[in-house]
PDB file of C-alpha atoms and ligand atoms in Angstrom:
ATOM      1  CA  MET A 150     135.363 154.920 113.166  1.00  0.00           C
ATOM      2  CA  LYS A 151     138.694 156.796 111.217  1.00  0.00           C
ATOM      3  CA  ARG A 152     141.558 155.665 110.761  1.00  0.00           C
ATOM      4  CA  VAL A 153     145.015 157.342 110.968  1.00  0.00           C
ATOM      5  CA  LEU A 154     148.617 156.713 110.106  1.00  0.00           C
ATOM      6  CA  ILE A 155     151.170 158.621 111.327  1.00  0.00           C
ATOM      7  CA  THR A 156     155.409 157.399 111.343  1.00  0.00           C
ATOM      8  CA  GLY A 157     157.776 158.576 113.769  1.00  0.00           C
ATOM      9  CA  THR A 158     155.276 158.710 116.441  1.00  0.00           C
ATOM     10  CA  ASN A 159     157.549 157.723 119.463  1.00  0.00           C
ATOM     11  CA  SER A 160     158.973 161.430 119.082  1.00  0.00           C
ATOM     12  CA  GLY A 161     158.114 165.133 119.323  1.00  0.00           C
ATOM     13  CA  ILE A 162     155.314 166.004 116.291  1.00  0.00           C
ATOM     14  CA  GLY A 163     154.535 162.727 115.377  1.00  0.00           C
ATOM     15  CA  LEU A 164     153.751 161.646 119.134  1.00  0.00           C
ATOM     16  CA  GLN A 165     151.827 164.932 120.331  1.00  0.00           C
ATOM     17  CA  LEU A 166     149.969 163.957 117.032  1.00  0.00           C
ATOM     18  CA  ALA A 167     149.305 160.543 117.888  1.00  0.00           C
ATOM     19  CA  ARG A 168     148.347 161.433 121.574  1.00  0.00           C
ATOM     20  CA  ASP A 169     145.515 163.913 120.269  1.00  0.00           C
ATOM     21  CA  TYR A 170     144.104 161.918 116.871  1.00  0.00           C
ATOM     22  CA  HIS A 171     144.118 158.908 119.308  1.00  0.00           C
ATOM     23  CA  ARG A 172     141.785 161.561 122.333  1.00  0.00           C
ATOM     24  CA  ASP A 173     139.605 162.999 119.579  1.00  0.00           C
ATOM     25  CA  GLY A 174     138.324 159.310 118.667  1.00  0.00           C
ATOM     26  CA  TRP A 175     140.224 158.214 115.937  1.00  0.00           C
ATOM     27  CA  GLN A 176     141.955 154.670 115.334  1.00  0.00           C
ATOM     28  CA  LEU A 177     145.145 155.365 115.220  1.00  0.00           C
ATOM     29  CA  VAL A 178     148.138 153.264 113.776  1.00  0.00           C
ATOM     30  CA  ALA A 179     151.747 154.272 115.510  1.00  0.00           C
ATOM     31  CA  CYS A 180     154.511 153.969 113.352  1.00  0.00           C
ATOM     32  CA  GLY A 181     158.238 153.956 114.374  1.00  0.00           C
ATOM     33  CA  ARG A 182     161.313 151.564 113.727  1.00  0.00           C
ATOM     34  CA  ASN A 183     161.878 150.835 117.586  1.00  0.00           C
ATOM     35  CA  ARG A 184     158.919 148.779 119.035  1.00  0.00           C
ATOM     36  CA  GLU A 185     160.862 149.266 122.742  1.00  0.00           C
ATOM     37  CA  LYS A 186     160.308 153.377 121.619  1.00  0.00           C
ATOM     38  CA  LEU A 187     156.944 153.152 120.411  1.00  0.00           C
ATOM     39  CA  GLU A 188     155.538 151.084 123.571  1.00  0.00           C
ATOM     40  CA  GLN A 189     157.491 153.498 126.414  1.00  0.00           C
ATOM     41  CA  ALA A 190     156.431 156.428 124.597  1.00  0.00           C
ATOM     42  CA  LEU A 191     152.779 155.411 123.457  1.00  0.00           C
ATOM     43  CA  GLU A 192     152.194 153.926 127.058  1.00  0.00           C
ATOM     44  CA  GLY A 193     148.566 153.730 128.297  1.00  0.00           C
ATOM     45  CA  ILE A 194     147.555 154.620 124.338  1.00  0.00           C
ATOM     46  CA  ASP A 195     145.137 152.441 122.459  1.00  0.00           C
ATOM     47  CA  CYS A 196     146.963 151.620 119.185  1.00  0.00           C
ATOM     48  CA  GLU A 197     147.921 149.379 116.733  1.00  0.00           C
ATOM     49  CA  LEU A 198     151.728 149.483 116.194  1.00  0.00           C
ATOM     50  CA  CYS A 199     153.551 149.237 113.310  1.00  0.00           C
ATOM     51  CA  VAL A 200     157.411 148.367 112.868  1.00  0.00           C
ATOM     52  CA  PHE A 201     159.608 149.347 110.358  1.00  0.00           C
ATOM     53  CA  ASP A 202     162.390 151.290 109.370  1.00  0.00           C
ATOM     54  CA  MET A 203     161.715 153.619 106.170  1.00  0.00           C
ATOM     55  CA  LEU A 204     165.188 152.852 104.547  1.00  0.00           C
ATOM     56  CA  GLN A 205     164.002 148.815 104.359  1.00  0.00           C
ATOM     57  CA  PRO A 206     161.493 148.499 101.867  1.00  0.00           C
ATOM     58  CA  GLU A 207     160.499 145.165 101.776  1.00  0.00           C
ATOM     59  CA  PRO A 208     159.784 144.891 105.431  1.00  0.00           C
ATOM     60  CA  MET A 209     157.800 148.102 105.706  1.00  0.00           C
ATOM     61  CA  GLN A 210     155.757 146.739 102.574  1.00  0.00           C
ATOM     62  CA  GLN A 211     154.779 143.821 104.282  1.00  0.00           C
ATOM     63  CA  ALA A 212     154.145 145.256 107.650  1.00  0.00           C
ATOM     64  CA  VAL A 213     152.053 147.756 106.348  1.00  0.00           C
ATOM     65  CA  SER A 214     149.702 145.559 103.815  1.00  0.00           C
ATOM     66  CA  GLU A 215     148.475 143.741 107.121  1.00  0.00           C
ATOM     67  CA  LEU A 216     146.985 147.108 107.809  1.00  0.00           C
ATOM     68  CA  SER A 217     143.067 147.465 107.473  1.00  0.00           C
ATOM     69  CA  PRO A 218     142.471 151.099 104.896  1.00  0.00           C
ATOM     70  CA  LEU A 219     143.082 154.018 106.325  1.00  0.00           C
ATOM     71  CA  ASP A 220     141.360 157.138 106.326  1.00  0.00           C
ATOM     72  CA  LEU A 221     144.317 159.497 106.389  1.00  0.00           C
ATOM     73  CA  VAL A 222     148.100 158.598 106.521  1.00  0.00           C
ATOM     74  CA  ILE A 223     150.624 161.143 107.713  1.00  0.00           C
ATOM     75  CA  LEU A 224     153.963 161.039 106.716  1.00  0.00           C
ATOM     76  CA  ASN A 225     155.796 162.515 109.339  1.00  0.00           C
ATOM     77  CA  ALA A 226     159.213 160.841 110.765  1.00  0.00           C
ATOM     78  CA  GLY A 227     162.534 162.774 109.364  1.00  0.00           C
ATOM     79  CA  ASN A 228     166.074 163.441 110.231  1.00  0.00           C
ATOM     80  CA  CYS A 229     167.626 167.072 110.450  1.00  0.00           C
ATOM     81  CA  GLU A 230     171.448 167.265 110.004  1.00  0.00           C
ATOM     82  CA  TYR A 231     173.470 170.729 108.992  1.00  0.00           C
ATOM     83  CA  ILE A 232     176.925 170.304 106.715  1.00  0.00           C
ATOM     84  CA  ASP A 233     179.051 172.794 109.395  1.00  0.00           C
ATOM     85  CA  ASP A 234     181.761 173.889 107.025  1.00  0.00           C
ATOM     86  CA  ALA A 235     180.252 173.686 103.227  1.00  0.00           C
ATOM     87  CA  SER A 236     183.984 173.892 102.116  1.00  0.00           C
ATOM     88  CA  GLN A 237     184.334 169.818 103.380  1.00  0.00           C
ATOM     89  CA  PHE A 238     181.466 169.522 101.834  1.00  0.00           C
ATOM     90  CA  ASP A 239     180.327 166.648 103.354  1.00  0.00           C
ATOM     91  CA  ALA A 240     178.778 164.106 100.539  1.00  0.00           C
ATOM     92  CA  GLU A 241     177.914 160.969 103.432  1.00  0.00           C
ATOM     93  CA  LEU A 242     175.605 163.378 105.634  1.00  0.00           C
ATOM     94  CA  PHE A 243     173.496 164.701 101.957  1.00  0.00           C
ATOM     95  CA  ALA A 244     173.311 161.015 101.207  1.00  0.00           C
ATOM     96  CA  ARG A 245     171.812 160.118 104.852  1.00  0.00           C
ATOM     97  CA  VAL A 246     169.818 163.085 104.744  1.00  0.00           C
ATOM     98  CA  VAL A 247     168.283 162.868 101.675  1.00  0.00           C
ATOM     99  CA  ASN A 248     168.184 158.985 102.517  1.00  0.00           C
ATOM    100  CA  ALA A 249     166.156 159.538 105.565  1.00  0.00           C
ATOM    101  CA  ASN A 250     163.817 162.426 104.653  1.00  0.00           C
ATOM    102  CA  LEU A 251     162.818 161.722 100.828  1.00  0.00           C
ATOM    103  CA  ILE A 252     163.123 158.429  99.904  1.00  0.00           C
ATOM    104  CA  GLY A 253     162.161 157.465 103.277  1.00  0.00           C
ATOM    105  CA  THR A 254     158.950 159.059 102.401  1.00  0.00           C
ATOM    106  CA  ALA A 255     159.020 157.483  98.829  1.00  0.00           C
ATOM    107  CA  ASN A 256     159.617 153.845 100.386  1.00  0.00           C
ATOM    108  CA  CYS A 257     156.634 154.840 102.699  1.00  0.00           C
ATOM    109  CA  LEU A 258     154.176 155.584  99.826  1.00  0.00           C
ATOM    110  CA  ALA A 259     154.630 153.221  97.719  1.00  0.00           C
ATOM    111  CA  ALA A 260     153.541 150.774 100.616  1.00  0.00           C
ATOM    112  CA  MET A 261     151.039 152.698 102.383  1.00  0.00           C
ATOM    113  CA  ILE A 262     149.075 154.414  99.017  1.00  0.00           C
ATOM    114  CA  PRO A 263     147.198 151.089  98.514  1.00  0.00           C
ATOM    115  CA  GLN A 264     145.799 151.081 101.654  1.00  0.00           C
ATOM    116  CA  ILE A 265     144.465 154.369 101.692  1.00  0.00           C
ATOM    117  CA  LYS A 266     140.203 154.299 101.274  1.00  0.00           C
ATOM    118  CA  GLN A 267     138.549 156.176  97.946  1.00  0.00           C
ATOM    119  CA  GLY A 268     138.305 159.898  99.588  1.00  0.00           C
ATOM    120  CA  GLY A 269     141.497 159.194 102.083  1.00  0.00           C
ATOM    121  CA  ARG A 270     144.213 161.319 102.539  1.00  0.00           C
ATOM    122  CA  VAL A 271     147.977 161.706 102.050  1.00  0.00           C
ATOM    123  CA  ALA A 272     149.938 164.433 104.300  1.00  0.00           C
ATOM    124  CA  VAL A 273     153.693 164.590 104.118  1.00  0.00           C
ATOM    125  CA  VAL A 274     155.659 167.236 106.472  1.00  0.00           C
ATOM    126  CA  SER A 275     158.528 168.876 104.801  1.00  0.00           C
ATOM    127  CA  SER A 276     159.172 172.025 106.747  1.00  0.00           C
ATOM    128  CA  SER A 277     159.193 176.047 105.858  1.00  0.00           C
ATOM    129  CA  VAL A 278     163.323 175.957 105.432  1.00  0.00           C
ATOM    130  CA  THR A 279     161.534 175.751 101.330  1.00  0.00           C
ATOM    131  CA  PHE A 280     161.009 179.590 101.488  1.00  0.00           C
ATOM    132  CA  LEU A 281     164.164 180.153 101.545  1.00  0.00           C
ATOM    133  CA  PRO A 282     168.058 179.101 101.395  1.00  0.00           C
ATOM    134  CA  LEU A 283     169.252 178.851 104.828  1.00  0.00           C
ATOM    135  CA  THR A 284     172.922 178.489 105.754  1.00  0.00           C
ATOM    136  CA  ARG A 285     174.179 174.695 106.609  1.00  0.00           C
ATOM    137  CA  ALA A 286     170.797 173.443 105.672  1.00  0.00           C
ATOM    138  CA  GLU A 287     171.896 172.341 102.410  1.00  0.00           C
ATOM    139  CA  ALA A 288     170.667 168.565 103.009  1.00  0.00           C
ATOM    140  CA  TYR A 289     167.972 169.316 105.191  1.00  0.00           C
ATOM    141  CA  GLY A 290     166.710 172.041 102.807  1.00  0.00           C
ATOM    142  CA  ALA A 291     167.285 169.761  99.751  1.00  0.00           C
ATOM    143  CA  SER A 292     165.812 167.180 101.080  1.00  0.00           C
ATOM    144  CA  LYS A 293     162.443 168.947 102.104  1.00  0.00           C
ATOM    145  CA  ALA A 294     162.533 171.005  98.777  1.00  0.00           C
ATOM    146  CA  GLY A 295     162.478 167.286  97.350  1.00  0.00           C
ATOM    147  CA  LEU A 296     159.618 166.199  98.936  1.00  0.00           C
ATOM    148  CA  ASP A 297     157.588 169.892  98.482  1.00  0.00           C
ATOM    149  CA  TYR A 298     158.139 168.682  94.749  1.00  0.00           C
ATOM    150  CA  LEU A 299     157.072 165.299  95.115  1.00  0.00           C
ATOM    151  CA  THR A 300     153.427 166.179  97.614  1.00  0.00           C
ATOM    152  CA  ARG A 301     152.566 168.810  95.116  1.00  0.00           C
ATOM    153  CA  THR A 302     152.999 166.844  92.057  1.00  0.00           C
ATOM    154  CA  LEU A 303     151.204 163.489  94.114  1.00  0.00           C
ATOM    155  CA  GLY A 304     148.253 165.566  95.236  1.00  0.00           C
ATOM    156  CA  ILE A 305     147.743 166.828  90.594  1.00  0.00           C
ATOM    157  CA  ASP A 306     148.230 163.057  89.838  1.00  0.00           C
ATOM    158  CA  LEU A 307     146.025 160.998  93.345  1.00  0.00           C
ATOM    159  CA  ALA A 308     143.173 163.012  92.204  1.00  0.00           C
ATOM    160  CA  PRO A 309     141.557 161.021  89.709  1.00  0.00           C
ATOM    161  CA  HIS A 310     141.759 158.327  92.240  1.00  0.00           C
ATOM    162  CA  HIS A 311     140.342 160.066  94.911  1.00  0.00           C
ATOM    163  CA  ILE A 312     143.013 160.381  96.962  1.00  0.00           C
ATOM    164  CA  GLU A 313     143.513 163.860  98.405  1.00  0.00           C
ATOM    165  CA  VAL A 314     147.032 165.101  99.180  1.00  0.00           C
ATOM    166  CA  SER A 315     148.249 167.900 102.163  1.00  0.00           C
ATOM    167  CA  LEU A 316     151.868 169.382 102.055  1.00  0.00           C
ATOM    168  CA  ILE A 317     153.050 170.392 105.890  1.00  0.00           C
ATOM    169  CA  ARG A 318     155.348 172.913 106.361  1.00  0.00           C
ATOM    170  CA  PRO A 319     156.141 173.871 109.667  1.00  0.00           C
ATOM    171  CA  GLY A 320     158.643 176.683 111.478  1.00  0.00           C
ATOM    172  CA  PHE A 321     160.530 175.931 114.301  1.00  0.00           C
ATOM    173  CA  VAL A 322     158.684 173.056 116.933  1.00  0.00           C
ATOM    174  CA  ASP A 323     160.788 172.826 120.158  1.00  0.00           C
ATOM    175  CA  THR A 324     161.312 169.193 119.946  1.00  0.00           C
ATOM    176  CA  PRO A 325     164.084 166.250 120.545  1.00  0.00           C
ATOM    177  CA  LEU A 326     165.418 167.475 116.809  1.00  0.00           C
ATOM    178  CA  THR A 327     165.659 170.855 117.457  1.00  0.00           C
ATOM    179  CA  ARG A 328     166.824 170.702 121.159  1.00  0.00           C
ATOM    180  CA  LYS A 329     170.555 170.216 119.682  1.00  0.00           C
ATOM    181  CA  ASN A 330     170.090 172.990 117.722  1.00  0.00           C
ATOM    182  CA  ASP A 331     173.173 176.359 118.300  1.00  0.00           C
ATOM    183  CA  PHE A 332     171.505 178.915 116.935  1.00  0.00           C
ATOM    184  CA  PRO A 333     168.213 181.438 117.928  1.00  0.00           C
ATOM    185  CA  MET A 334     165.057 179.771 116.770  1.00  0.00           C
ATOM    186  CA  PRO A 335     162.258 182.549 116.336  1.00  0.00           C
ATOM    187  CA  GLY A 336     158.544 181.680 116.699  1.00  0.00           C
ATOM    188  CA  ARG A 337     158.971 178.257 117.856  1.00  0.00           C
ATOM    189  CA  VAL A 338     156.031 176.887 118.970  1.00  0.00           C
ATOM    190  CA  SER A 339     155.039 173.782 121.210  1.00  0.00           C
ATOM    191  CA  PRO A 340     154.673 170.546 119.964  1.00  0.00           C
ATOM    192  CA  GLU A 341     150.741 171.032 121.021  1.00  0.00           C
ATOM    193  CA  GLN A 342     150.695 174.404 119.229  1.00  0.00           C
ATOM    194  CA  ALA A 343     151.874 172.265 116.066  1.00  0.00           C
ATOM    195  CA  SER A 344     149.729 169.368 116.325  1.00  0.00           C
ATOM    196  CA  ALA A 345     146.957 171.504 116.565  1.00  0.00           C
ATOM    197  CA  ALA A 346     147.747 173.529 113.018  1.00  0.00           C
ATOM    198  CA  ILE A 347     148.387 170.329 111.551  1.00  0.00           C
ATOM    199  CA  ARG A 348     145.080 169.044 112.592  1.00  0.00           C
ATOM    200  CA  LYS A 349     142.682 172.001 111.897  1.00  0.00           C
ATOM    201  CA  GLY A 350     144.169 172.249 107.913  1.00  0.00           C
ATOM    202  CA  LEU A 351     143.504 168.594 107.879  1.00  0.00           C
ATOM    203  CA  ALA A 352     140.379 169.160 109.354  1.00  0.00           C
ATOM    204  CA  LYS A 353     139.693 171.944 106.422  1.00  0.00           C
ATOM    205  CA  GLY A 354     141.198 169.619 103.882  1.00  0.00           C
ATOM    206  CA  LYS A 355     143.708 172.501 102.905  1.00  0.00           C
ATOM    207  CA  SER A 356     146.393 171.079 100.513  1.00  0.00           C
ATOM    208  CA  GLU A 357     149.079 173.228 102.205  1.00  0.00           C
ATOM    209  CA  ILE A 358     149.438 173.850 105.880  1.00  0.00           C
ATOM    210  CA  ASN A 359     151.747 176.324 106.801  1.00  0.00           C
ATOM    211  CA  PHE A 360     153.030 177.772 110.914  1.00  0.00           C
ATOM    212  CA  PRO A 361     153.559 179.491 112.674  1.00  0.00           C
ATOM    213  CA  PHE A 362     151.291 182.590 110.745  1.00  0.00           C
ATOM    214  CA  GLY A 363     153.863 185.440 111.501  1.00  0.00           C
ATOM    215  CA  PHE A 364     156.882 183.386 111.086  1.00  0.00           C
ATOM    216  CA  ILE A 365     155.907 182.267 108.098  1.00  0.00           C
ATOM    217  CA  MET A 366     155.350 185.689 106.324  1.00  0.00           C
ATOM    218  CA  VAL A 367     157.818 186.831 107.833  1.00  0.00           C
ATOM    219  CA  LEU A 368     160.018 183.891 105.032  1.00  0.00           C
ATOM    220  CA  ARG A 369     158.107 184.580 102.212  1.00  0.00           C
ATOM    221  CA  LEU A 370     158.780 188.425 102.965  1.00  0.00           C
ATOM    222  CA  LEU A 371     162.046 187.876 102.476  1.00  0.00           C
ATOM    223  CA  SER A 372     161.803 185.246  99.445  1.00  0.00           C
ATOM    224  CA  TRP A 373     160.801 187.981  97.441  1.00  0.00           C
ATOM    225  CA  LEU A 374     164.484 189.486  98.018  1.00  0.00           C
ATOM    226  CA  PRO A 375     166.938 189.266  95.524  1.00  0.00           C
ATOM    227  CA  HIS A 376     168.924 186.515  95.860  1.00  0.00           C
ATOM    228  CA  ARG A 377     172.487 188.724  96.428  1.00  0.00           C
ATOM    229  CA  LEU A 378     170.604 190.424  99.672  1.00  0.00           C
ATOM    230  CA  TRP A 379     169.248 187.580 100.899  1.00  0.00           C
ATOM    231  CA  ALA A 380     172.291 185.974 100.677  1.00  0.00           C
ATOM    232  CA  ALA A 381     174.847 188.988 102.104  1.00  0.00           C
ATOM    233  CA  LEU A 382     171.707 188.878 105.176  1.00  0.00           C
ATOM    234  CA  ALA A 383     171.858 185.229 105.231  1.00  0.00           C
ATOM    235  CA  ARG A 384     176.001 185.492 105.531  1.00  0.00           C
ATOM    236  CA  ARG A 385     175.594 188.366 108.213  1.00  0.00           C
ATOM    237  CA  THR A 386     173.348 186.351 110.926  1.00  0.00           C
ATOM    238  CA  ALA A 387     175.053 183.527 110.457  1.00  0.00           C
ATOM    239  CA  ARG A 388     178.425 184.973 111.510  1.00  0.00           C
ATOM    240  CA  SER A 389     176.904 186.765 114.173  1.00  0.00           C
ATOM    241  CA  ASP A 390     175.553 183.379 115.422  1.00  0.00           C
ATOM    242  CA  LYS A 391     179.241 182.095 116.256  1.00  0.00           C
TER     243      LYS A 391
HETATM  244  N1  NAP B 517     161.116 170.095 114.934  1.00  0.00           N
HETATM  245  C1  NAP B 517     161.011 171.158 113.870  1.00  0.00           C
HETATM  246  O1  NAP B 517     161.296 172.359 114.017  1.00  0.00           O
HETATM  247  C2  NAP B 517     160.669 170.796 112.547  1.00  0.00           C
HETATM  248  C3  NAP B 517     160.246 171.907 111.980  1.00  0.00           C
HETATM  249  C4  NAP B 517     160.279 171.588 110.636  1.00  0.00           C
HETATM  250  C5  NAP B 517     160.103 169.999 110.049  1.00  0.00           C
HETATM  251  N2  NAP B 517     159.889 168.881 110.658  1.00  0.00           N
HETATM  252  C6  NAP B 517     159.898 167.829 110.528  1.00  0.00           C
HETATM  253  O2  NAP B 517     158.656 167.331 111.526  1.00  0.00           O
HETATM  254  C7  NAP B 517     159.068 165.908 111.071  1.00  0.00           C
HETATM  255  C8  NAP B 517     159.107 165.962 112.851  1.00  0.00           C
HETATM  256  O3  NAP B 517     160.446 165.991 113.440  1.00  0.00           O
HETATM  257  P1  NAP B 517     160.571 166.235 115.060  1.00  0.00           P
HETATM  258  O4  NAP B 517     160.853 167.935 114.817  1.00  0.00           O
HETATM  259  O5  NAP B 517     159.088 165.422 116.040  1.00  0.00           O
HETATM  260  O6  NAP B 517     161.247 165.704 115.219  1.00  0.00           O
HETATM  261  P2  NAP B 517     161.957 164.043 116.059  1.00  0.00           P
HETATM  262  O7  NAP B 517     161.271 164.262 117.719  1.00  0.00           O
HETATM  263  O8  NAP B 517     163.190 163.931 116.519  1.00  0.00           O
HETATM  264  O9  NAP B 517     161.160 162.616 115.513  1.00  0.00           O
HETATM  265  C9  NAP B 517     161.468 162.418 114.248  1.00  0.00           C
HETATM  266  C10 NAP B 517     160.967 160.495 114.386  1.00  0.00           C
HETATM  267  O10 NAP B 517     161.293 159.951 112.830  1.00  0.00           O
HETATM  268  C11 NAP B 517     161.859 159.000 112.821  1.00  0.00           C
HETATM  269  N3  NAP B 517     163.055 158.500 112.271  1.00  0.00           N
HETATM  270  C12 NAP B 517     163.939 158.854 111.553  1.00  0.00           C
HETATM  271  N4  NAP B 517     164.599 158.534 110.508  1.00  0.00           N
HETATM  272  C13 NAP B 517     163.766 157.109 110.808  1.00  0.00           C
HETATM  273  C14 NAP B 517     163.462 155.717 109.589  1.00  0.00           C
HETATM  274  N5  NAP B 517     164.403 155.992 108.801  1.00  0.00           N
HETATM  275  N6  NAP B 517     162.468 155.301 109.573  1.00  0.00           N
HETATM  276  C15 NAP B 517     162.051 155.544 110.539  1.00  0.00           C
HETATM  277  N7  NAP B 517     161.485 156.436 111.514  1.00  0.00           N
HETATM  278  C16 NAP B 517     162.072 157.532 111.362  1.00  0.00           C
HETATM  279  C17 NAP B 517     162.137 159.135 114.118  1.00  0.00           C
HETATM  280  O11 NAP B 517     162.432 157.750 114.946  1.00  0.00           O
HETATM  281  P3  NAP B 517     163.791 157.587 115.979  1.00  0.00           P
HETATM  282  O12 NAP B 517     163.582 157.898 117.603  1.00  0.00           O
HETATM  283  O13 NAP B 517     163.840 156.002 116.184  1.00  0.00           O
HETATM  284  O14 NAP B 517     164.688 158.030 114.976  1.00  0.00           O
HETATM  285  C18 NAP B 517     161.020 160.004 114.998  1.00  0.00           C
HETATM  286  O15 NAP B 517     160.652 158.923 115.960  1.00  0.00           O
HETATM  287  C19 NAP B 517     160.253 165.608 110.732  1.00  0.00           C
HETATM  288  O16 NAP B 517     160.004 165.026 109.191  1.00  0.00           O
HETATM  289  C20 NAP B 517     160.966 166.942 110.624  1.00  0.00           C
HETATM  290  O17 NAP B 517     162.157 167.498 109.363  1.00  0.00           O
HETATM  291  C21 NAP B 517     160.427 169.781 112.355  1.00  0.00           C
END
């Protein structure tokens, strides 16, 4: 039986992936930083729980080192906060988001790569925010752009070690993370749709999984605009949202 470890399984995309892989017969290692929340979210699902905060590498290393070898690791846990007023740049918020998304993922990689079987795969959940600079996303976008570079480079450097790497960039997904957004979210998909797209891409061994298709196409087209034009458009869209 194949074994998958997923981080952030008490909520949103991670919870749906956990339900779906379990239903498909995988052995599940479900990770979260709060045991009570994890147990509640995964009630009735037979799985191994692995409790750690991604920002505390030592206890994480300890918890992960006790696991049996893994076929698939999905580093999904992350956070989003926006810079509301760039003229009063909030460096603490910036550090919080970069720590959660980029440094937290790096801590997971350090602990988990040694646990992945030869021929196994590690997948990192970034975001479609990295296609374009979006207003107020200085911290979230920078953290996810860092993840893109990290993941692509890792794909090159882990290949000789027989570990495959996938970069996952979702558009908007209806989860607690986006429910607090106060702006329109075009093309938003359900967690079920997100999980299906991710699982299909991983089963095909894709190195990049971007979805939903239509929204990603629009972002790709917009990313070809000269920056000045895009910046004017982004500013106008931001003003009309207010
Ligand atoms: N929803 C979207 O539209 C969207 C789009 C693109 C990318 N993404 C990415 O998809 C991933 C999952 O997001 P989601 O929408 O499913 O959000 P979510 O429902 O808020 O889930 C985020 C998960 O990450 C966990 N987490 C955060 N910081 C952690 C830490 N320091 N240590 C351990 N766990 C931590 C959370 O645990 P707690 O509950 O304990 O905080 C939660 O389980 C994130 O990386 C997000 O950036 C989401």
